[in-house]
Every structure is written in structure tokens, then in C-alpha cells.
CSV table of C-alpha atoms and ligand atoms in Angstrom, one decimal:
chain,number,residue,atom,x,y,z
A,92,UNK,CA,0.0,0.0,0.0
A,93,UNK,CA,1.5,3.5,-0.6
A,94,UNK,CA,2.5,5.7,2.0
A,95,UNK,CA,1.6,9.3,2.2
A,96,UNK,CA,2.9,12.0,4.8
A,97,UNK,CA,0.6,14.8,4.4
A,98,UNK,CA,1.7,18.2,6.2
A,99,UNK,CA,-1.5,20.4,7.0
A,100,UNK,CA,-0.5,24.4,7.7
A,101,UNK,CA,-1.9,26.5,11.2
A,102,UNK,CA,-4.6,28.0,8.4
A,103,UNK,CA,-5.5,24.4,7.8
A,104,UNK,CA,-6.6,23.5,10.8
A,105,UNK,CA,-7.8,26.9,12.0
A,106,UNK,CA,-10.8,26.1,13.3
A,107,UNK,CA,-13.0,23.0,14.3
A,108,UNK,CA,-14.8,23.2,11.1
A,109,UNK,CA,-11.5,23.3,9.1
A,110,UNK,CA,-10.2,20.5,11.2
A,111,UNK,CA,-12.9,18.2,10.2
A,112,UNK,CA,-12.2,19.3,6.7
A,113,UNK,CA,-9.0,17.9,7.2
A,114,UNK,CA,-9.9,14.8,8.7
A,115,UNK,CA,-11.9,14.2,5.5
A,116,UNK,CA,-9.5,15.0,3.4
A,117,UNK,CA,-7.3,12.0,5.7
A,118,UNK,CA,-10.0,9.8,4.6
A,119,UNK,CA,-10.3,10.2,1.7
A,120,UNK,CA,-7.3,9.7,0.8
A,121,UNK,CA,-7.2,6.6,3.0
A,122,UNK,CA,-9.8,4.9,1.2
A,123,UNK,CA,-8.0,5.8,-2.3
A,124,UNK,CA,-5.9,2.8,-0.6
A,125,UNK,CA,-3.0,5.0,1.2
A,126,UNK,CA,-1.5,4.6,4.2
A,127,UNK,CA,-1.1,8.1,6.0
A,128,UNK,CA,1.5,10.3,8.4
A,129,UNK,CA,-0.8,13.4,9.0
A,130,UNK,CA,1.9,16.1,10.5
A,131,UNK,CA,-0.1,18.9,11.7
A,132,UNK,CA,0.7,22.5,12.8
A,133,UNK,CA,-0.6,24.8,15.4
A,134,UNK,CA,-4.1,26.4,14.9
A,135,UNK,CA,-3.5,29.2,12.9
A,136,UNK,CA,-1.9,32.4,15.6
A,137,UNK,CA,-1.6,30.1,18.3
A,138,UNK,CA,2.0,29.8,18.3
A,139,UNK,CA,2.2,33.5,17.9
A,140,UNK,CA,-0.1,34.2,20.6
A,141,UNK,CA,1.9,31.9,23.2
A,142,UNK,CA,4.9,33.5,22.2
A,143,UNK,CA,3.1,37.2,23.3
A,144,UNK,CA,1.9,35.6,26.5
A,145,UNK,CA,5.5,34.4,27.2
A,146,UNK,CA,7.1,37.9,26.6
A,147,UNK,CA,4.2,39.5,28.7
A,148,UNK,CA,5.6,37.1,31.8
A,149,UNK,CA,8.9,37.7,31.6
A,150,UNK,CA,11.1,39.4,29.8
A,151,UNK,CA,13.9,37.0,29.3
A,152,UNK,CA,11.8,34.1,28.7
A,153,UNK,CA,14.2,30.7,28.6
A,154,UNK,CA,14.3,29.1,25.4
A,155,UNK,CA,13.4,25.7,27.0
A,156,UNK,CA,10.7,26.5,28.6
A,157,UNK,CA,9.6,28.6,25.3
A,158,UNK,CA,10.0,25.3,23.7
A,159,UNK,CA,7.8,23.6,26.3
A,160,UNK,CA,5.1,26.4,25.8
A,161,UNK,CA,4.9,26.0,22.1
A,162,UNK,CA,5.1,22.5,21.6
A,163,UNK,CA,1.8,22.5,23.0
A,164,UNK,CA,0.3,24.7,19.8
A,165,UNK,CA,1.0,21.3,18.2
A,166,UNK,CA,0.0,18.8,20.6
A,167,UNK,CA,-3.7,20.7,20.8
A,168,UNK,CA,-4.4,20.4,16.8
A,169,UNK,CA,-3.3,16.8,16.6
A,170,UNK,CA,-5.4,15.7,19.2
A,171,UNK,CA,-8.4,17.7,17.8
A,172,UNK,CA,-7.7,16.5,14.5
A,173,UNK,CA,-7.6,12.6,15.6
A,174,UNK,CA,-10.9,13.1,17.8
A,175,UNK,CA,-11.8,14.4,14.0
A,176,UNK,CA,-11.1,11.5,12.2
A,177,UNK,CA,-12.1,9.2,15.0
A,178,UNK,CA,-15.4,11.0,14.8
A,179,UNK,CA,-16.1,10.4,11.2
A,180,UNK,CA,-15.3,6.5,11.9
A,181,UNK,CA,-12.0,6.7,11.1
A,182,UNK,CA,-8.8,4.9,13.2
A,183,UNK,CA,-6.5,7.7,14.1
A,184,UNK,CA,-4.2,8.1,16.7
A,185,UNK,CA,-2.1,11.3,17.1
A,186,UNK,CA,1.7,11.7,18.7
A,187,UNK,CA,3.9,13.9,19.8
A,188,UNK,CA,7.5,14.6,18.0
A,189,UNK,CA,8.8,12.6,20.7
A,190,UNK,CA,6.3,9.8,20.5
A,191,UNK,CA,7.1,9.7,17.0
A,192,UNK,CA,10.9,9.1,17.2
A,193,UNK,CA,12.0,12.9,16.5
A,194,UNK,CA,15.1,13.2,17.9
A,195,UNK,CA,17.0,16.4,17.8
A,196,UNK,CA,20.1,18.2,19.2
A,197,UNK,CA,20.0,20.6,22.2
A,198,UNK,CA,19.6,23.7,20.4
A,199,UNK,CA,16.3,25.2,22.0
A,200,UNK,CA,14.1,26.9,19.5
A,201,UNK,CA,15.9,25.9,17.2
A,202,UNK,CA,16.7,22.5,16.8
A,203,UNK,CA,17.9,20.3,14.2
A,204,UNK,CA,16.8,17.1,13.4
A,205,UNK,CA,19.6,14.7,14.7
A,206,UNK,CA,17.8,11.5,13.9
A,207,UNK,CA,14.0,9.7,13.2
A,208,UNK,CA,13.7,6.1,14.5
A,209,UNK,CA,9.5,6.1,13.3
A,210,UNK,CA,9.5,1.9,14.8
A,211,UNK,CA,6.2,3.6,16.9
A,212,UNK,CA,4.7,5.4,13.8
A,213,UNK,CA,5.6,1.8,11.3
A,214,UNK,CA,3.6,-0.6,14.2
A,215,UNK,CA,0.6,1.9,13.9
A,216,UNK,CA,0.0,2.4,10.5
A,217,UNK,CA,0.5,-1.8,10.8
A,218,UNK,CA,-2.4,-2.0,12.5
A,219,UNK,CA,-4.3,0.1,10.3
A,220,UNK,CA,-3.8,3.8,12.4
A,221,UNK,CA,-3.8,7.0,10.5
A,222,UNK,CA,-0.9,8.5,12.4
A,223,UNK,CA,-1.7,12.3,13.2
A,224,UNK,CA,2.2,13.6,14.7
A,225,UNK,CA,2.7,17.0,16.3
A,226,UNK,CA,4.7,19.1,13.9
A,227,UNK,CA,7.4,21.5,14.9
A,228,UNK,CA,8.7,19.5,17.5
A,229,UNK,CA,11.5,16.6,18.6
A,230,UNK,CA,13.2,15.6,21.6
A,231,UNK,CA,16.8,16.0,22.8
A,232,UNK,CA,19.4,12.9,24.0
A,233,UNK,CA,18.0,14.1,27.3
A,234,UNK,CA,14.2,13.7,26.7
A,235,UNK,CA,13.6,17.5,26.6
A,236,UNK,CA,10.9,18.8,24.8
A,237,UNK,CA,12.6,20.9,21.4
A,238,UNK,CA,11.3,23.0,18.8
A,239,UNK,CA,12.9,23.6,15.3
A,240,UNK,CA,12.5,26.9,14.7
A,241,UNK,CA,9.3,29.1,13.1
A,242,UNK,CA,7.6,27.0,9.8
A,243,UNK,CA,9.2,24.4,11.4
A,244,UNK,CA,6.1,21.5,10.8
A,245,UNK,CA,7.4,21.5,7.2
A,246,UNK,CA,10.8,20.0,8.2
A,247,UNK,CA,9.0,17.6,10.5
A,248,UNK,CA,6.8,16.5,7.4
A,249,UNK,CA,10.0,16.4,5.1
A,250,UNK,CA,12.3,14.5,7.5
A,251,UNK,CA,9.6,12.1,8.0
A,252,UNK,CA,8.6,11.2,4.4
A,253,UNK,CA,12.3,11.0,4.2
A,254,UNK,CA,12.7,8.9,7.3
A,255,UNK,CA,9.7,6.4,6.0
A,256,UNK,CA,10.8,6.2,2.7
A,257,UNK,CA,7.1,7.7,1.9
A,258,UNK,CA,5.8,7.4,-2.0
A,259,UNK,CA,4.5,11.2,-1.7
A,260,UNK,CA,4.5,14.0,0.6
A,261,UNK,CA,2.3,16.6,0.0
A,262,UNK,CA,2.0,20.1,2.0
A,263,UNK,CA,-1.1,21.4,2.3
A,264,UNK,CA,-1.7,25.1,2.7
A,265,UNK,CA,-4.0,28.1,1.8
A,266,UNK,CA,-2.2,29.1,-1.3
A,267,UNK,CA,-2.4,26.9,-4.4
A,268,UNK,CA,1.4,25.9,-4.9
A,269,UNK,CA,4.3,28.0,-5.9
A,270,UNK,CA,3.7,31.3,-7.9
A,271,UNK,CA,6.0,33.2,-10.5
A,272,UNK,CA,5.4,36.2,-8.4
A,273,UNK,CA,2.9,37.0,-5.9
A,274,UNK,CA,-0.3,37.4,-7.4
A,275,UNK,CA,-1.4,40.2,-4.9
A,276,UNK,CA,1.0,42.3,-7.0
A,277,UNK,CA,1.2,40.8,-10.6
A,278,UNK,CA,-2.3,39.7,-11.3
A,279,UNK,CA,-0.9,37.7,-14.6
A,280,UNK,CA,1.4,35.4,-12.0
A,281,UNK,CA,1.1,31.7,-12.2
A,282,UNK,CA,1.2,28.4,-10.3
A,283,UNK,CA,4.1,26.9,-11.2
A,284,UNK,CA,4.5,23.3,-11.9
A,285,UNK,CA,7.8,22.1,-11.1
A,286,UNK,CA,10.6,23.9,-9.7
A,287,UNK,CA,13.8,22.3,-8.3
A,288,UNK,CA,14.9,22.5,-5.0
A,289,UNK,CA,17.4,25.3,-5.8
A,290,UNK,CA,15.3,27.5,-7.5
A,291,UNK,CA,12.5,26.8,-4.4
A,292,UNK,CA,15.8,27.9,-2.0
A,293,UNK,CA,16.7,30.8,-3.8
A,294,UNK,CA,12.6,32.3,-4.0
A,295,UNK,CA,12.3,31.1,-0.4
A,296,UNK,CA,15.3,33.2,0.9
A,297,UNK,CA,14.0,36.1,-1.1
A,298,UNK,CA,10.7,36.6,0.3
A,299,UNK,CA,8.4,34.0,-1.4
A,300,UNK,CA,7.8,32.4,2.3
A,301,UNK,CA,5.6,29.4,1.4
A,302,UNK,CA,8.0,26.5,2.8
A,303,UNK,CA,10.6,27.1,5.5
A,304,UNK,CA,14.1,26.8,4.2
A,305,UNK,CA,15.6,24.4,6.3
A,306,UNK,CA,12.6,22.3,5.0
A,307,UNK,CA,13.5,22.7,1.5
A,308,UNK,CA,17.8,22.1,2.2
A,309,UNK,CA,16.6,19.2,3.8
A,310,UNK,CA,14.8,17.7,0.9
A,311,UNK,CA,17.2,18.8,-1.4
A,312,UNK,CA,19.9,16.6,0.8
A,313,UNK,CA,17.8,13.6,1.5
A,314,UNK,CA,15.7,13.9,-2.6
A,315,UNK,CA,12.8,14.3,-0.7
A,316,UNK,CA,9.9,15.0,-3.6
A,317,UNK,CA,7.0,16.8,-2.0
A,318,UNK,CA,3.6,18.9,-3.3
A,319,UNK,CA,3.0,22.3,-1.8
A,320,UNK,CA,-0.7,22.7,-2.7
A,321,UNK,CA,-4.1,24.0,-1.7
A,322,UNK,CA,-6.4,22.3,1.6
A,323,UNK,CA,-9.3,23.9,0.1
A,324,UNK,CA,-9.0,22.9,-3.5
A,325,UNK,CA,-8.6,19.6,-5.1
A,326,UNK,CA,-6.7,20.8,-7.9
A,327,UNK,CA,-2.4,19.7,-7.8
A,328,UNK,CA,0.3,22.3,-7.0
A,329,UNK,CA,3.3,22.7,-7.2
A,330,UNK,CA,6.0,19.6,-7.4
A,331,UNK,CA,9.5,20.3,-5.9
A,332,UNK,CA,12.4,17.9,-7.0
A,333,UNK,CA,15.8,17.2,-8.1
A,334,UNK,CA,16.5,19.5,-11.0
A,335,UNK,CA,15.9,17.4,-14.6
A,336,UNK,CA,17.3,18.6,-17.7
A,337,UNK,CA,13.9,19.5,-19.5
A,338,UNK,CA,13.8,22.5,-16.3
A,339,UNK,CA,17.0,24.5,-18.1
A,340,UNK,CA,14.1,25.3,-21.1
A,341,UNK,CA,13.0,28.0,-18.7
A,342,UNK,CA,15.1,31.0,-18.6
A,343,UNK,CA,13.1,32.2,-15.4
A,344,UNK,CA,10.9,30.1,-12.6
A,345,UNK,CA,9.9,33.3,-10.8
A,346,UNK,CA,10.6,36.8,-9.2
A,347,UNK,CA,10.0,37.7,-5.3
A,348,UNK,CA,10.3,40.8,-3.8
A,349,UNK,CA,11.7,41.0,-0.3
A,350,UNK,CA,9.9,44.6,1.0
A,351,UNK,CA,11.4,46.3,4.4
A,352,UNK,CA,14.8,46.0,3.5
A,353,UNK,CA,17.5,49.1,4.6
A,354,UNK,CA,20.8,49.9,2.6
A,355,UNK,CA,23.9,50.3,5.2
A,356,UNK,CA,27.4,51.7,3.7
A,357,UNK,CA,30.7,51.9,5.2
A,358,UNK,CA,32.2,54.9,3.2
A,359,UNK,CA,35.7,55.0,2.2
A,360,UNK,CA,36.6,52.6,4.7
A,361,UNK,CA,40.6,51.6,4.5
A,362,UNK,CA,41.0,48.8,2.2
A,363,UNK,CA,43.0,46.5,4.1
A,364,UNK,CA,42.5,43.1,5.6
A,365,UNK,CA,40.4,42.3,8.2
A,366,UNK,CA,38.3,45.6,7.9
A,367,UNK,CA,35.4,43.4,6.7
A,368,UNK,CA,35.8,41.0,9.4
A,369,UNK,CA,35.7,43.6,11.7
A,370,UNK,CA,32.4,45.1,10.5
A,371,UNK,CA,30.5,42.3,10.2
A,372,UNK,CA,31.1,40.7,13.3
A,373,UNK,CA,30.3,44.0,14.7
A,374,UNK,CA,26.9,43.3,12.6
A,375,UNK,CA,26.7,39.8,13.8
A,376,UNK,CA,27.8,40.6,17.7
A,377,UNK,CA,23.9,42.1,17.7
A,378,UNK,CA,22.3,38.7,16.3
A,379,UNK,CA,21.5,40.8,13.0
A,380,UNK,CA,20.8,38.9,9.5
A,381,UNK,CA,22.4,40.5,6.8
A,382,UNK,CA,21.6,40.0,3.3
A,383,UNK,CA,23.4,40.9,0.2
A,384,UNK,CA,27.1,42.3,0.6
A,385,UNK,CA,28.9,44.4,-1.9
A,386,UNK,CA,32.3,46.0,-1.6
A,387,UNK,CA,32.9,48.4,-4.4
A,388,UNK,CA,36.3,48.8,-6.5
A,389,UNK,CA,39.0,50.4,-4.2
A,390,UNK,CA,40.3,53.5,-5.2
A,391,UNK,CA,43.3,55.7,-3.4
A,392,UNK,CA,43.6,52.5,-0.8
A,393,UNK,CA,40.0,53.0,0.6
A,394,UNK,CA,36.7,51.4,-0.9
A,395,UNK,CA,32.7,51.2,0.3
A,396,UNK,CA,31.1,48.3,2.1
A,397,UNK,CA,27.5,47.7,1.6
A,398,UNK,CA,25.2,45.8,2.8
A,399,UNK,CA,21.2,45.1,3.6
A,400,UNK,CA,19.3,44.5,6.4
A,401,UNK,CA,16.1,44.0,7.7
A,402,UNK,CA,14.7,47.6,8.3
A,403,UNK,CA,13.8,46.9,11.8
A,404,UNK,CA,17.3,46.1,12.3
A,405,UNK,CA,18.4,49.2,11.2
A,406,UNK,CA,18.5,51.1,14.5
A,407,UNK,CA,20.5,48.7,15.9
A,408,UNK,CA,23.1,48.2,13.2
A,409,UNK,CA,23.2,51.8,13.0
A,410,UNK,CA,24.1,51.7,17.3
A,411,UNK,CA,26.8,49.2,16.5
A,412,UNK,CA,28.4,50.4,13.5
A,413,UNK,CA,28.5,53.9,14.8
A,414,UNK,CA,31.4,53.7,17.2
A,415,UNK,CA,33.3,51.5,14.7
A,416,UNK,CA,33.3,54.2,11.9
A,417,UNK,CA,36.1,56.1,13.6
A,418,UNK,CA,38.1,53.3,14.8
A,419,UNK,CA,38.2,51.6,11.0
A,420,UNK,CA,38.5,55.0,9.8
A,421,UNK,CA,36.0,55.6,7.3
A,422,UNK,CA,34.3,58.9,6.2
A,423,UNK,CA,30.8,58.0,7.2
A,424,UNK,CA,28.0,55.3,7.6
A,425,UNK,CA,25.1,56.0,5.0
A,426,UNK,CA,21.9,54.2,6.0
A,427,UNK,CA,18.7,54.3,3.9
A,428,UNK,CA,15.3,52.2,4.8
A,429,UNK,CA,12.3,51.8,2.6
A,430,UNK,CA,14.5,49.9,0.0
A,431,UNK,CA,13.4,46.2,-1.9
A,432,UNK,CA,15.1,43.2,-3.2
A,433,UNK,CA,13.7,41.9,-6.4
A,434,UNK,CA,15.3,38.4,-7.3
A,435,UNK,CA,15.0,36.9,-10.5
A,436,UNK,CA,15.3,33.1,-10.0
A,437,UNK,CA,16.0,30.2,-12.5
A,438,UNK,CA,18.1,27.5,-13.3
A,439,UNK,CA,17.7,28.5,-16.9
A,440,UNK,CA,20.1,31.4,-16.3
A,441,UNK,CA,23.0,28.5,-16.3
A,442,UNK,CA,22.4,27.8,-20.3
A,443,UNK,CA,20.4,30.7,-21.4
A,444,UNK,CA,22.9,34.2,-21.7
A,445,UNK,CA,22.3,38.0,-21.6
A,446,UNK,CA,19.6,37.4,-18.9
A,447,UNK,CA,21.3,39.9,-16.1
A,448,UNK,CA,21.3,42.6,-19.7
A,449,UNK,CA,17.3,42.1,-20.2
A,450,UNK,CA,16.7,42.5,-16.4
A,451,UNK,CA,18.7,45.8,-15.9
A,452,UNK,CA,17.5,47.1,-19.2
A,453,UNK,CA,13.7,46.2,-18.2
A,454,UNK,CA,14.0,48.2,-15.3
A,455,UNK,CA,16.3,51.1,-17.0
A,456,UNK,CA,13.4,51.4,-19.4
A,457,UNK,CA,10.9,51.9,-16.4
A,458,UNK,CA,12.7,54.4,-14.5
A,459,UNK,CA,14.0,52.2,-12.1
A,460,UNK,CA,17.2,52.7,-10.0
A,461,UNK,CA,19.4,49.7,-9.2
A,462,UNK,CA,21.2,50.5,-6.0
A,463,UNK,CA,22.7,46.6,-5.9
A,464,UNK,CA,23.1,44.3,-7.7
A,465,UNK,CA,24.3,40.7,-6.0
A,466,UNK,CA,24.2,37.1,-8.2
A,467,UNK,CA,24.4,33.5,-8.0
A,468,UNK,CA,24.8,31.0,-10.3
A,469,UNK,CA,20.7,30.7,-10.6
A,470,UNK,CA,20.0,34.1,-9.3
A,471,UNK,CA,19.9,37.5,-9.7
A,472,UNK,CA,18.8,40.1,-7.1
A,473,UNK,CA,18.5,43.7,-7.6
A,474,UNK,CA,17.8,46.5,-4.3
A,475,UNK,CA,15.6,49.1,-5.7
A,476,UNK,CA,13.3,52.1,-4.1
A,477,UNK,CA,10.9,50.4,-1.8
A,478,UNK,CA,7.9,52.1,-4.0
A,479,UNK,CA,9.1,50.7,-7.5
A,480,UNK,CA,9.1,46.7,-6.3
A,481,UNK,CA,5.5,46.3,-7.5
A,482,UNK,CA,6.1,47.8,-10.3
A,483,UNK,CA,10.0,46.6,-11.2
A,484,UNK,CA,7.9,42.8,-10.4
A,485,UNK,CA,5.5,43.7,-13.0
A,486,UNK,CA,7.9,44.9,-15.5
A,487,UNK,CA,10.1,42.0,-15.3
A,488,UNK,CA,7.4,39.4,-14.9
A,489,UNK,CA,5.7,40.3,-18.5
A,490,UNK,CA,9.6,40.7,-19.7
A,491,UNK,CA,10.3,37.3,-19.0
A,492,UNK,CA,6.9,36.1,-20.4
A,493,UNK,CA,6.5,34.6,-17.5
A,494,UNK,CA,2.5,34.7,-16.7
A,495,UNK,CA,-0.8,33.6,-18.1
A,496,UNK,CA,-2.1,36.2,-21.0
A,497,UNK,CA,-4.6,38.6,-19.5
A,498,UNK,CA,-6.5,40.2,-22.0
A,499,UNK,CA,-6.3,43.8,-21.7
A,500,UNK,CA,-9.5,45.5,-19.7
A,501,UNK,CA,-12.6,46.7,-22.2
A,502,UNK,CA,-13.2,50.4,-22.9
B,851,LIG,N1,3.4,26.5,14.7
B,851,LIG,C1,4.8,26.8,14.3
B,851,LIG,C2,4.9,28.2,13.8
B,851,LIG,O1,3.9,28.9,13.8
B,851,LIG,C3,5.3,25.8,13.4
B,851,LIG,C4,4.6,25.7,12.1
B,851,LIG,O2,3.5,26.2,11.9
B,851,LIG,O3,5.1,25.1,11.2
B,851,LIG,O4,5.9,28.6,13.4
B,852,MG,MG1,33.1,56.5,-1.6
């Protein structure tokens, strides 16, 4: 019989009726002869809720017991979706990551799977179970209660399709699959049908936030095939695998915009070693992400560091950097929030030239200022004036023919 891990989002299961939506769904797809690992999530804003009611305790809460706290998000919707299925006459029994032979290392909030032993989940679905586990969450060498960090039911649903050698596993969500671009802002944006695990990294990264990352490097590492598609709709999504050659045909898979971004230069900083060291482990000293990094051509033995950030984290790289300035001896630190990160993603860009000329040209014939430029092999990422990213998505979208034709508006 074919075994299915089926991952159902916090929107999913956000309420009692959606629940037994998703027990039916369980069934159904039980009595289309499968045998099925249901990993659930937290009802949608319950893990953000019991993360407010933690800070409004105490101000330093401790990341165990943060991971105690949450892990019960989880441990509420399987239980509510078993009593679900077991309500429509079905034979479900739900688990905890620990129950089902999660184990992870010791980081708190954060952990990383270390190993699954699923000898609990096999001898259920044996005996006919549909086996309903507790997303998110794992178990240390010392029996401590872990979490793996925010999105983190998708790695659970990975690891174990991985883990049980599963035939499919399919994440359900409330969008249908994997867009070009978000269709809030480019109304011609499509689902796509295949992307490769690369191409899903790269969008991830860059602001398309339908799977967590880790998920996705972790399917990539093990082959782990899996469907990110609608709970609501019966229609496929979107299919992410190993790369195959027919995928190069495709110059572009999709665009995301990354909104909320700031702009931080080091002016005419002294171009020797060690000065970048020096700045971004000042950066990284205050537990703040940065992004793209560009150092520009050195001229008269100094040169410009920059970098982005996450606007929030502005005032605090701003704090840190501030005092640094003088001692690394450059002219000035140049800051500017309300900037965007458009990235234009595809593993076509390996075979297909001249794409990095149409993309700046697109944008040069819009009025649009690049104020970075970074690249990878199957990237490329432009910072731009927060207020051009709908449009610059729009531009480039219809450059790289990317979306469905929409017929242009009567009258
Ligand atoms: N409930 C957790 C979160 O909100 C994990 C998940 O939904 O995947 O981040
Ligand atoms: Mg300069």
C-alpha cells in the first residue's frame, strides 16, 4: 500500500470546522488505498499568541521552557484533528515529536533534526492507524521537549517522508502551490509546476515564504519530492524535486520581492584586511541577519562596504556600527530604509545568456534605480526604491513572459 505524509499548515486547521475538513481529506485519501502520516501545525496564531503571552511574563523568557510552551500549539491540533477523524469512523491516533521518534540536538528553538527512529509510527500504521504527529517539535538525547525553529512542521513532514521512505508527501496550505510572483501584485502570476529544490531555496530566501528553508535544504539533501498545494481545493500544486534537464528550457521560474529591506554603507573605509571581518562581526555581535554584501572597486587605498538589512534592524546596526566608523577610519556610515530586493530566480540562467542585460534594461526602461546588484549561479537580485518593487515585479514578470495572458481591460 502507498504511504503518504501529508503536512496540513496553522490556516488548515484553523478552526473546528476546518479540522474536520481535514480529517476528510485524511480519509479520503485513505480509502484511495493509502496509508497516512498526517503532520499537523498549530491552529493558525496560536504559536504567535503563546509566544506574546511568554514575553508578557517575563522578559527573558528561557528558550526551554519557550520550547515547552509552544510545543503544545502542536500537541492541541493533533489531538483535535484525531478526535476528528475518530469522529467520522475513522482509526487515528495522534503523537507527539517525541512519541514519534523525533530526535534532535540541544539547540532550544531551534533545533535540528539529529535522527528519526519512526518503529512507533511503522507498528501503527500496521495496525491500520492513520498516524496524526505533532509538527514543529522533537526531543533531545535528554528527553527534553525541542522545537525547530518558526515554519518548522514543514521540516517535521520532510524528515519524516524522508525517514519512512514515503511514495509522496504533500504540504497542504492556503495558497495553491508556488507562484511566479505573488499574485497580490502581478495579477498575470502563475502556479508553477515544477521547480527544483534550488530554484524553491533561492525564492524562499527572497521573500516567497511558502516553505521554510531548512525544510527545503533538507529535501534537497535527502531527494525528498514533496507537493505544496491548496487544503481547500482539489486541484495539484506545485511539485518540488531534483533538478531534470527538461527545467534549463525555462530561462526564469519566478521573481520575489523582499519589501522592508535598509541599505547600510561603510564609506571609504581603508581597504585592508580584516576591515570586513571587523564590520560584520560587529553586525553579527547584535544577532542581525544581513543579506546581500557588496564592496565596491577600491580607489586611493579606501573602498565602500555595503550591505542590507532588515529595516527593523536598522537602528540597531546603525548603534553598532556607529562607534566602529572612527576606529576603521572611514568617512561615514550611509543608512537608507524603505529599499526592496527583487530576485529573478531560474536554473535556466546556467544555459540561457544575456539574462542579467534584459533584467537591468527592463528596469532602465521603467525608471528604475538599481542600487545593488548581488548574483548567484541561478539568481539575480536587484535592491531598488521600496515604491518601484510592485512595479519593477510587474515589468520584469511580463519581460520574461513569465504569466498567463490577460486580455487587456474593455473600454
Ligand atoms: N506552529 C509553528 C509556527 O507557527 C510551526 C509551524 O506552523 O510550522 O511557526
Ligand atoms: Mg566612496
Amino acid at each position: 500500500m502507498r504511504l503518504i505524509v501529508q503536512k496540513y499548515g496553522g490556516t488548515s486547521v484553523g478552526s473546528p470546522e476546518r479540522i474536520r475538513n481535514v480529517a476528510r481529506k485524511i480519509l479520503q485519501t485513505q480509502e484511495e488505498g493509502c496509508r497516512v502520516v498526517a503532520v499537523v501545525s498549530a491552529m493558525a496564531g496560536v504559536t504567535d499568541n503563546l509566544i506574546k503571552l511568554a514575553r508578557d511574563t517575563s522578559q527573558r523568557p528561557e528558550e526551554r521552557e519557550m520550547d515547552v510552551l509552544l510545543a503544545t500549539g502542536e500537541q492541541a491540533a493533533v489531538a483535535l484533528t484525531a478526535m476528528a477523524i475518530n469522529a467520522l469512523g475513522g482509526k487515528a491516533i495522534s503523537l507527539s515529536g517525541a512519541e514519534a521518534g523525533i530526535l534532535t540536538d540541544r539547540a532550544h528553538t531551534r533545533a535540528k533534526i539529529a535522527n528519526i527512529t519512526p518503529r512507533r509510527i511503522q507498528a501503527l500504521l500496521a495496525e491500520e492507524y492513520i498516524v496524526v504527529v505533532a509538527g514543529f517539535q522533537g526531543q533531545n538525547p535528554e528527553g527534553e521537549t525541542t522545537t525547530l525553529g518558526r515554519g518548522g512542521s514543514d521540516l517535521t513532514a520532510i524528515a519524516l517522508a524522508g525517514a519512512l521512505n514515503a511514495e509522496a508527501c504533500q504540504i497542504f496550505t492556503d495558497v495553491d502551490g508556488v507562484f511566479t510572483c505573488d499574485p497580490r501584485v502581478v495579477t498575470a502570476a502563475q502556479k508553477i509546476d515544477e521547480v527544483s529544490y534550488d530554484e524553491l531555496l533561492e525564492m524562499a530566501g527572497a521573500g516567497s515564504k511558502v516553505m521554510q528553508s531548512r525544510a527545503v535544504e533538507f529535501a534537497k539533501k535527502f531527494g525528498v519530492e514533496f507537493e505544496v498545494r491548496s487544503s481547500f481545493k482539489a486541484d495539484p500544486g506545485t511539485l518540488a524535486k531534483e533538478e531534470t534537464a527538461n527545467m534549463e528550457d525555462v530561462v526564469i521560474r519566478g521573481i520575489s520581492i523582499e519589501r522592508n529591506q535598509a541599505k547600510v554603507t561603510v564609506d571609504d573605509v581603508r581597504d585592508e584586511p580584516g576591515i570586513a571581518g571587523r564590520i560584520f562581526s560587529t553586525i553579527a555581535g547584535g544577532n542581525i541577519g544581513v543579506d546581500m554584501i557588496v564592496q565596491s572597486v577600491s580607489e586611493h587605498g579606501t573602498t565602500d562596504v555595503s550591505f542590507t538589512i532588515h529595516e527593523n534592524d536598522l537602528p540597531g546596526a546603525t548603534e553598532l556600527l556607529t562607534p566602529l566608523i572612527e576606529e576603521v577610519r572611514a568617512s561615514g556610515l550611509i543608512t537608507k530604509g524603505g529599499v526592496a530586493k527583487l530576485s529573478v530566480v531560474g536554473i535556466g540562467m546556467r544555459s540561457h545568456s544575456g539574462v542579467a542585460a534584459r533584467l537591468f534594461d527592463c528596469l532602465g526602461k521603467g525608471g528604475i534605480n538599481i542600487q545593488l546588484i548581488s548574483t548567484s549561479e541561478i539568481k539575480i537580485a536587484v535592491v531598488i526604491d521600496g515604491q518601484d518593487a510592485d512595479r519593477a515585479a510587474q515589468l520584469t514578470h511580463k519581460e520574461f513572459g513569465l504569466g498567463r495572458f490577460v486580455p487587456p481591460a474593455a473600454g
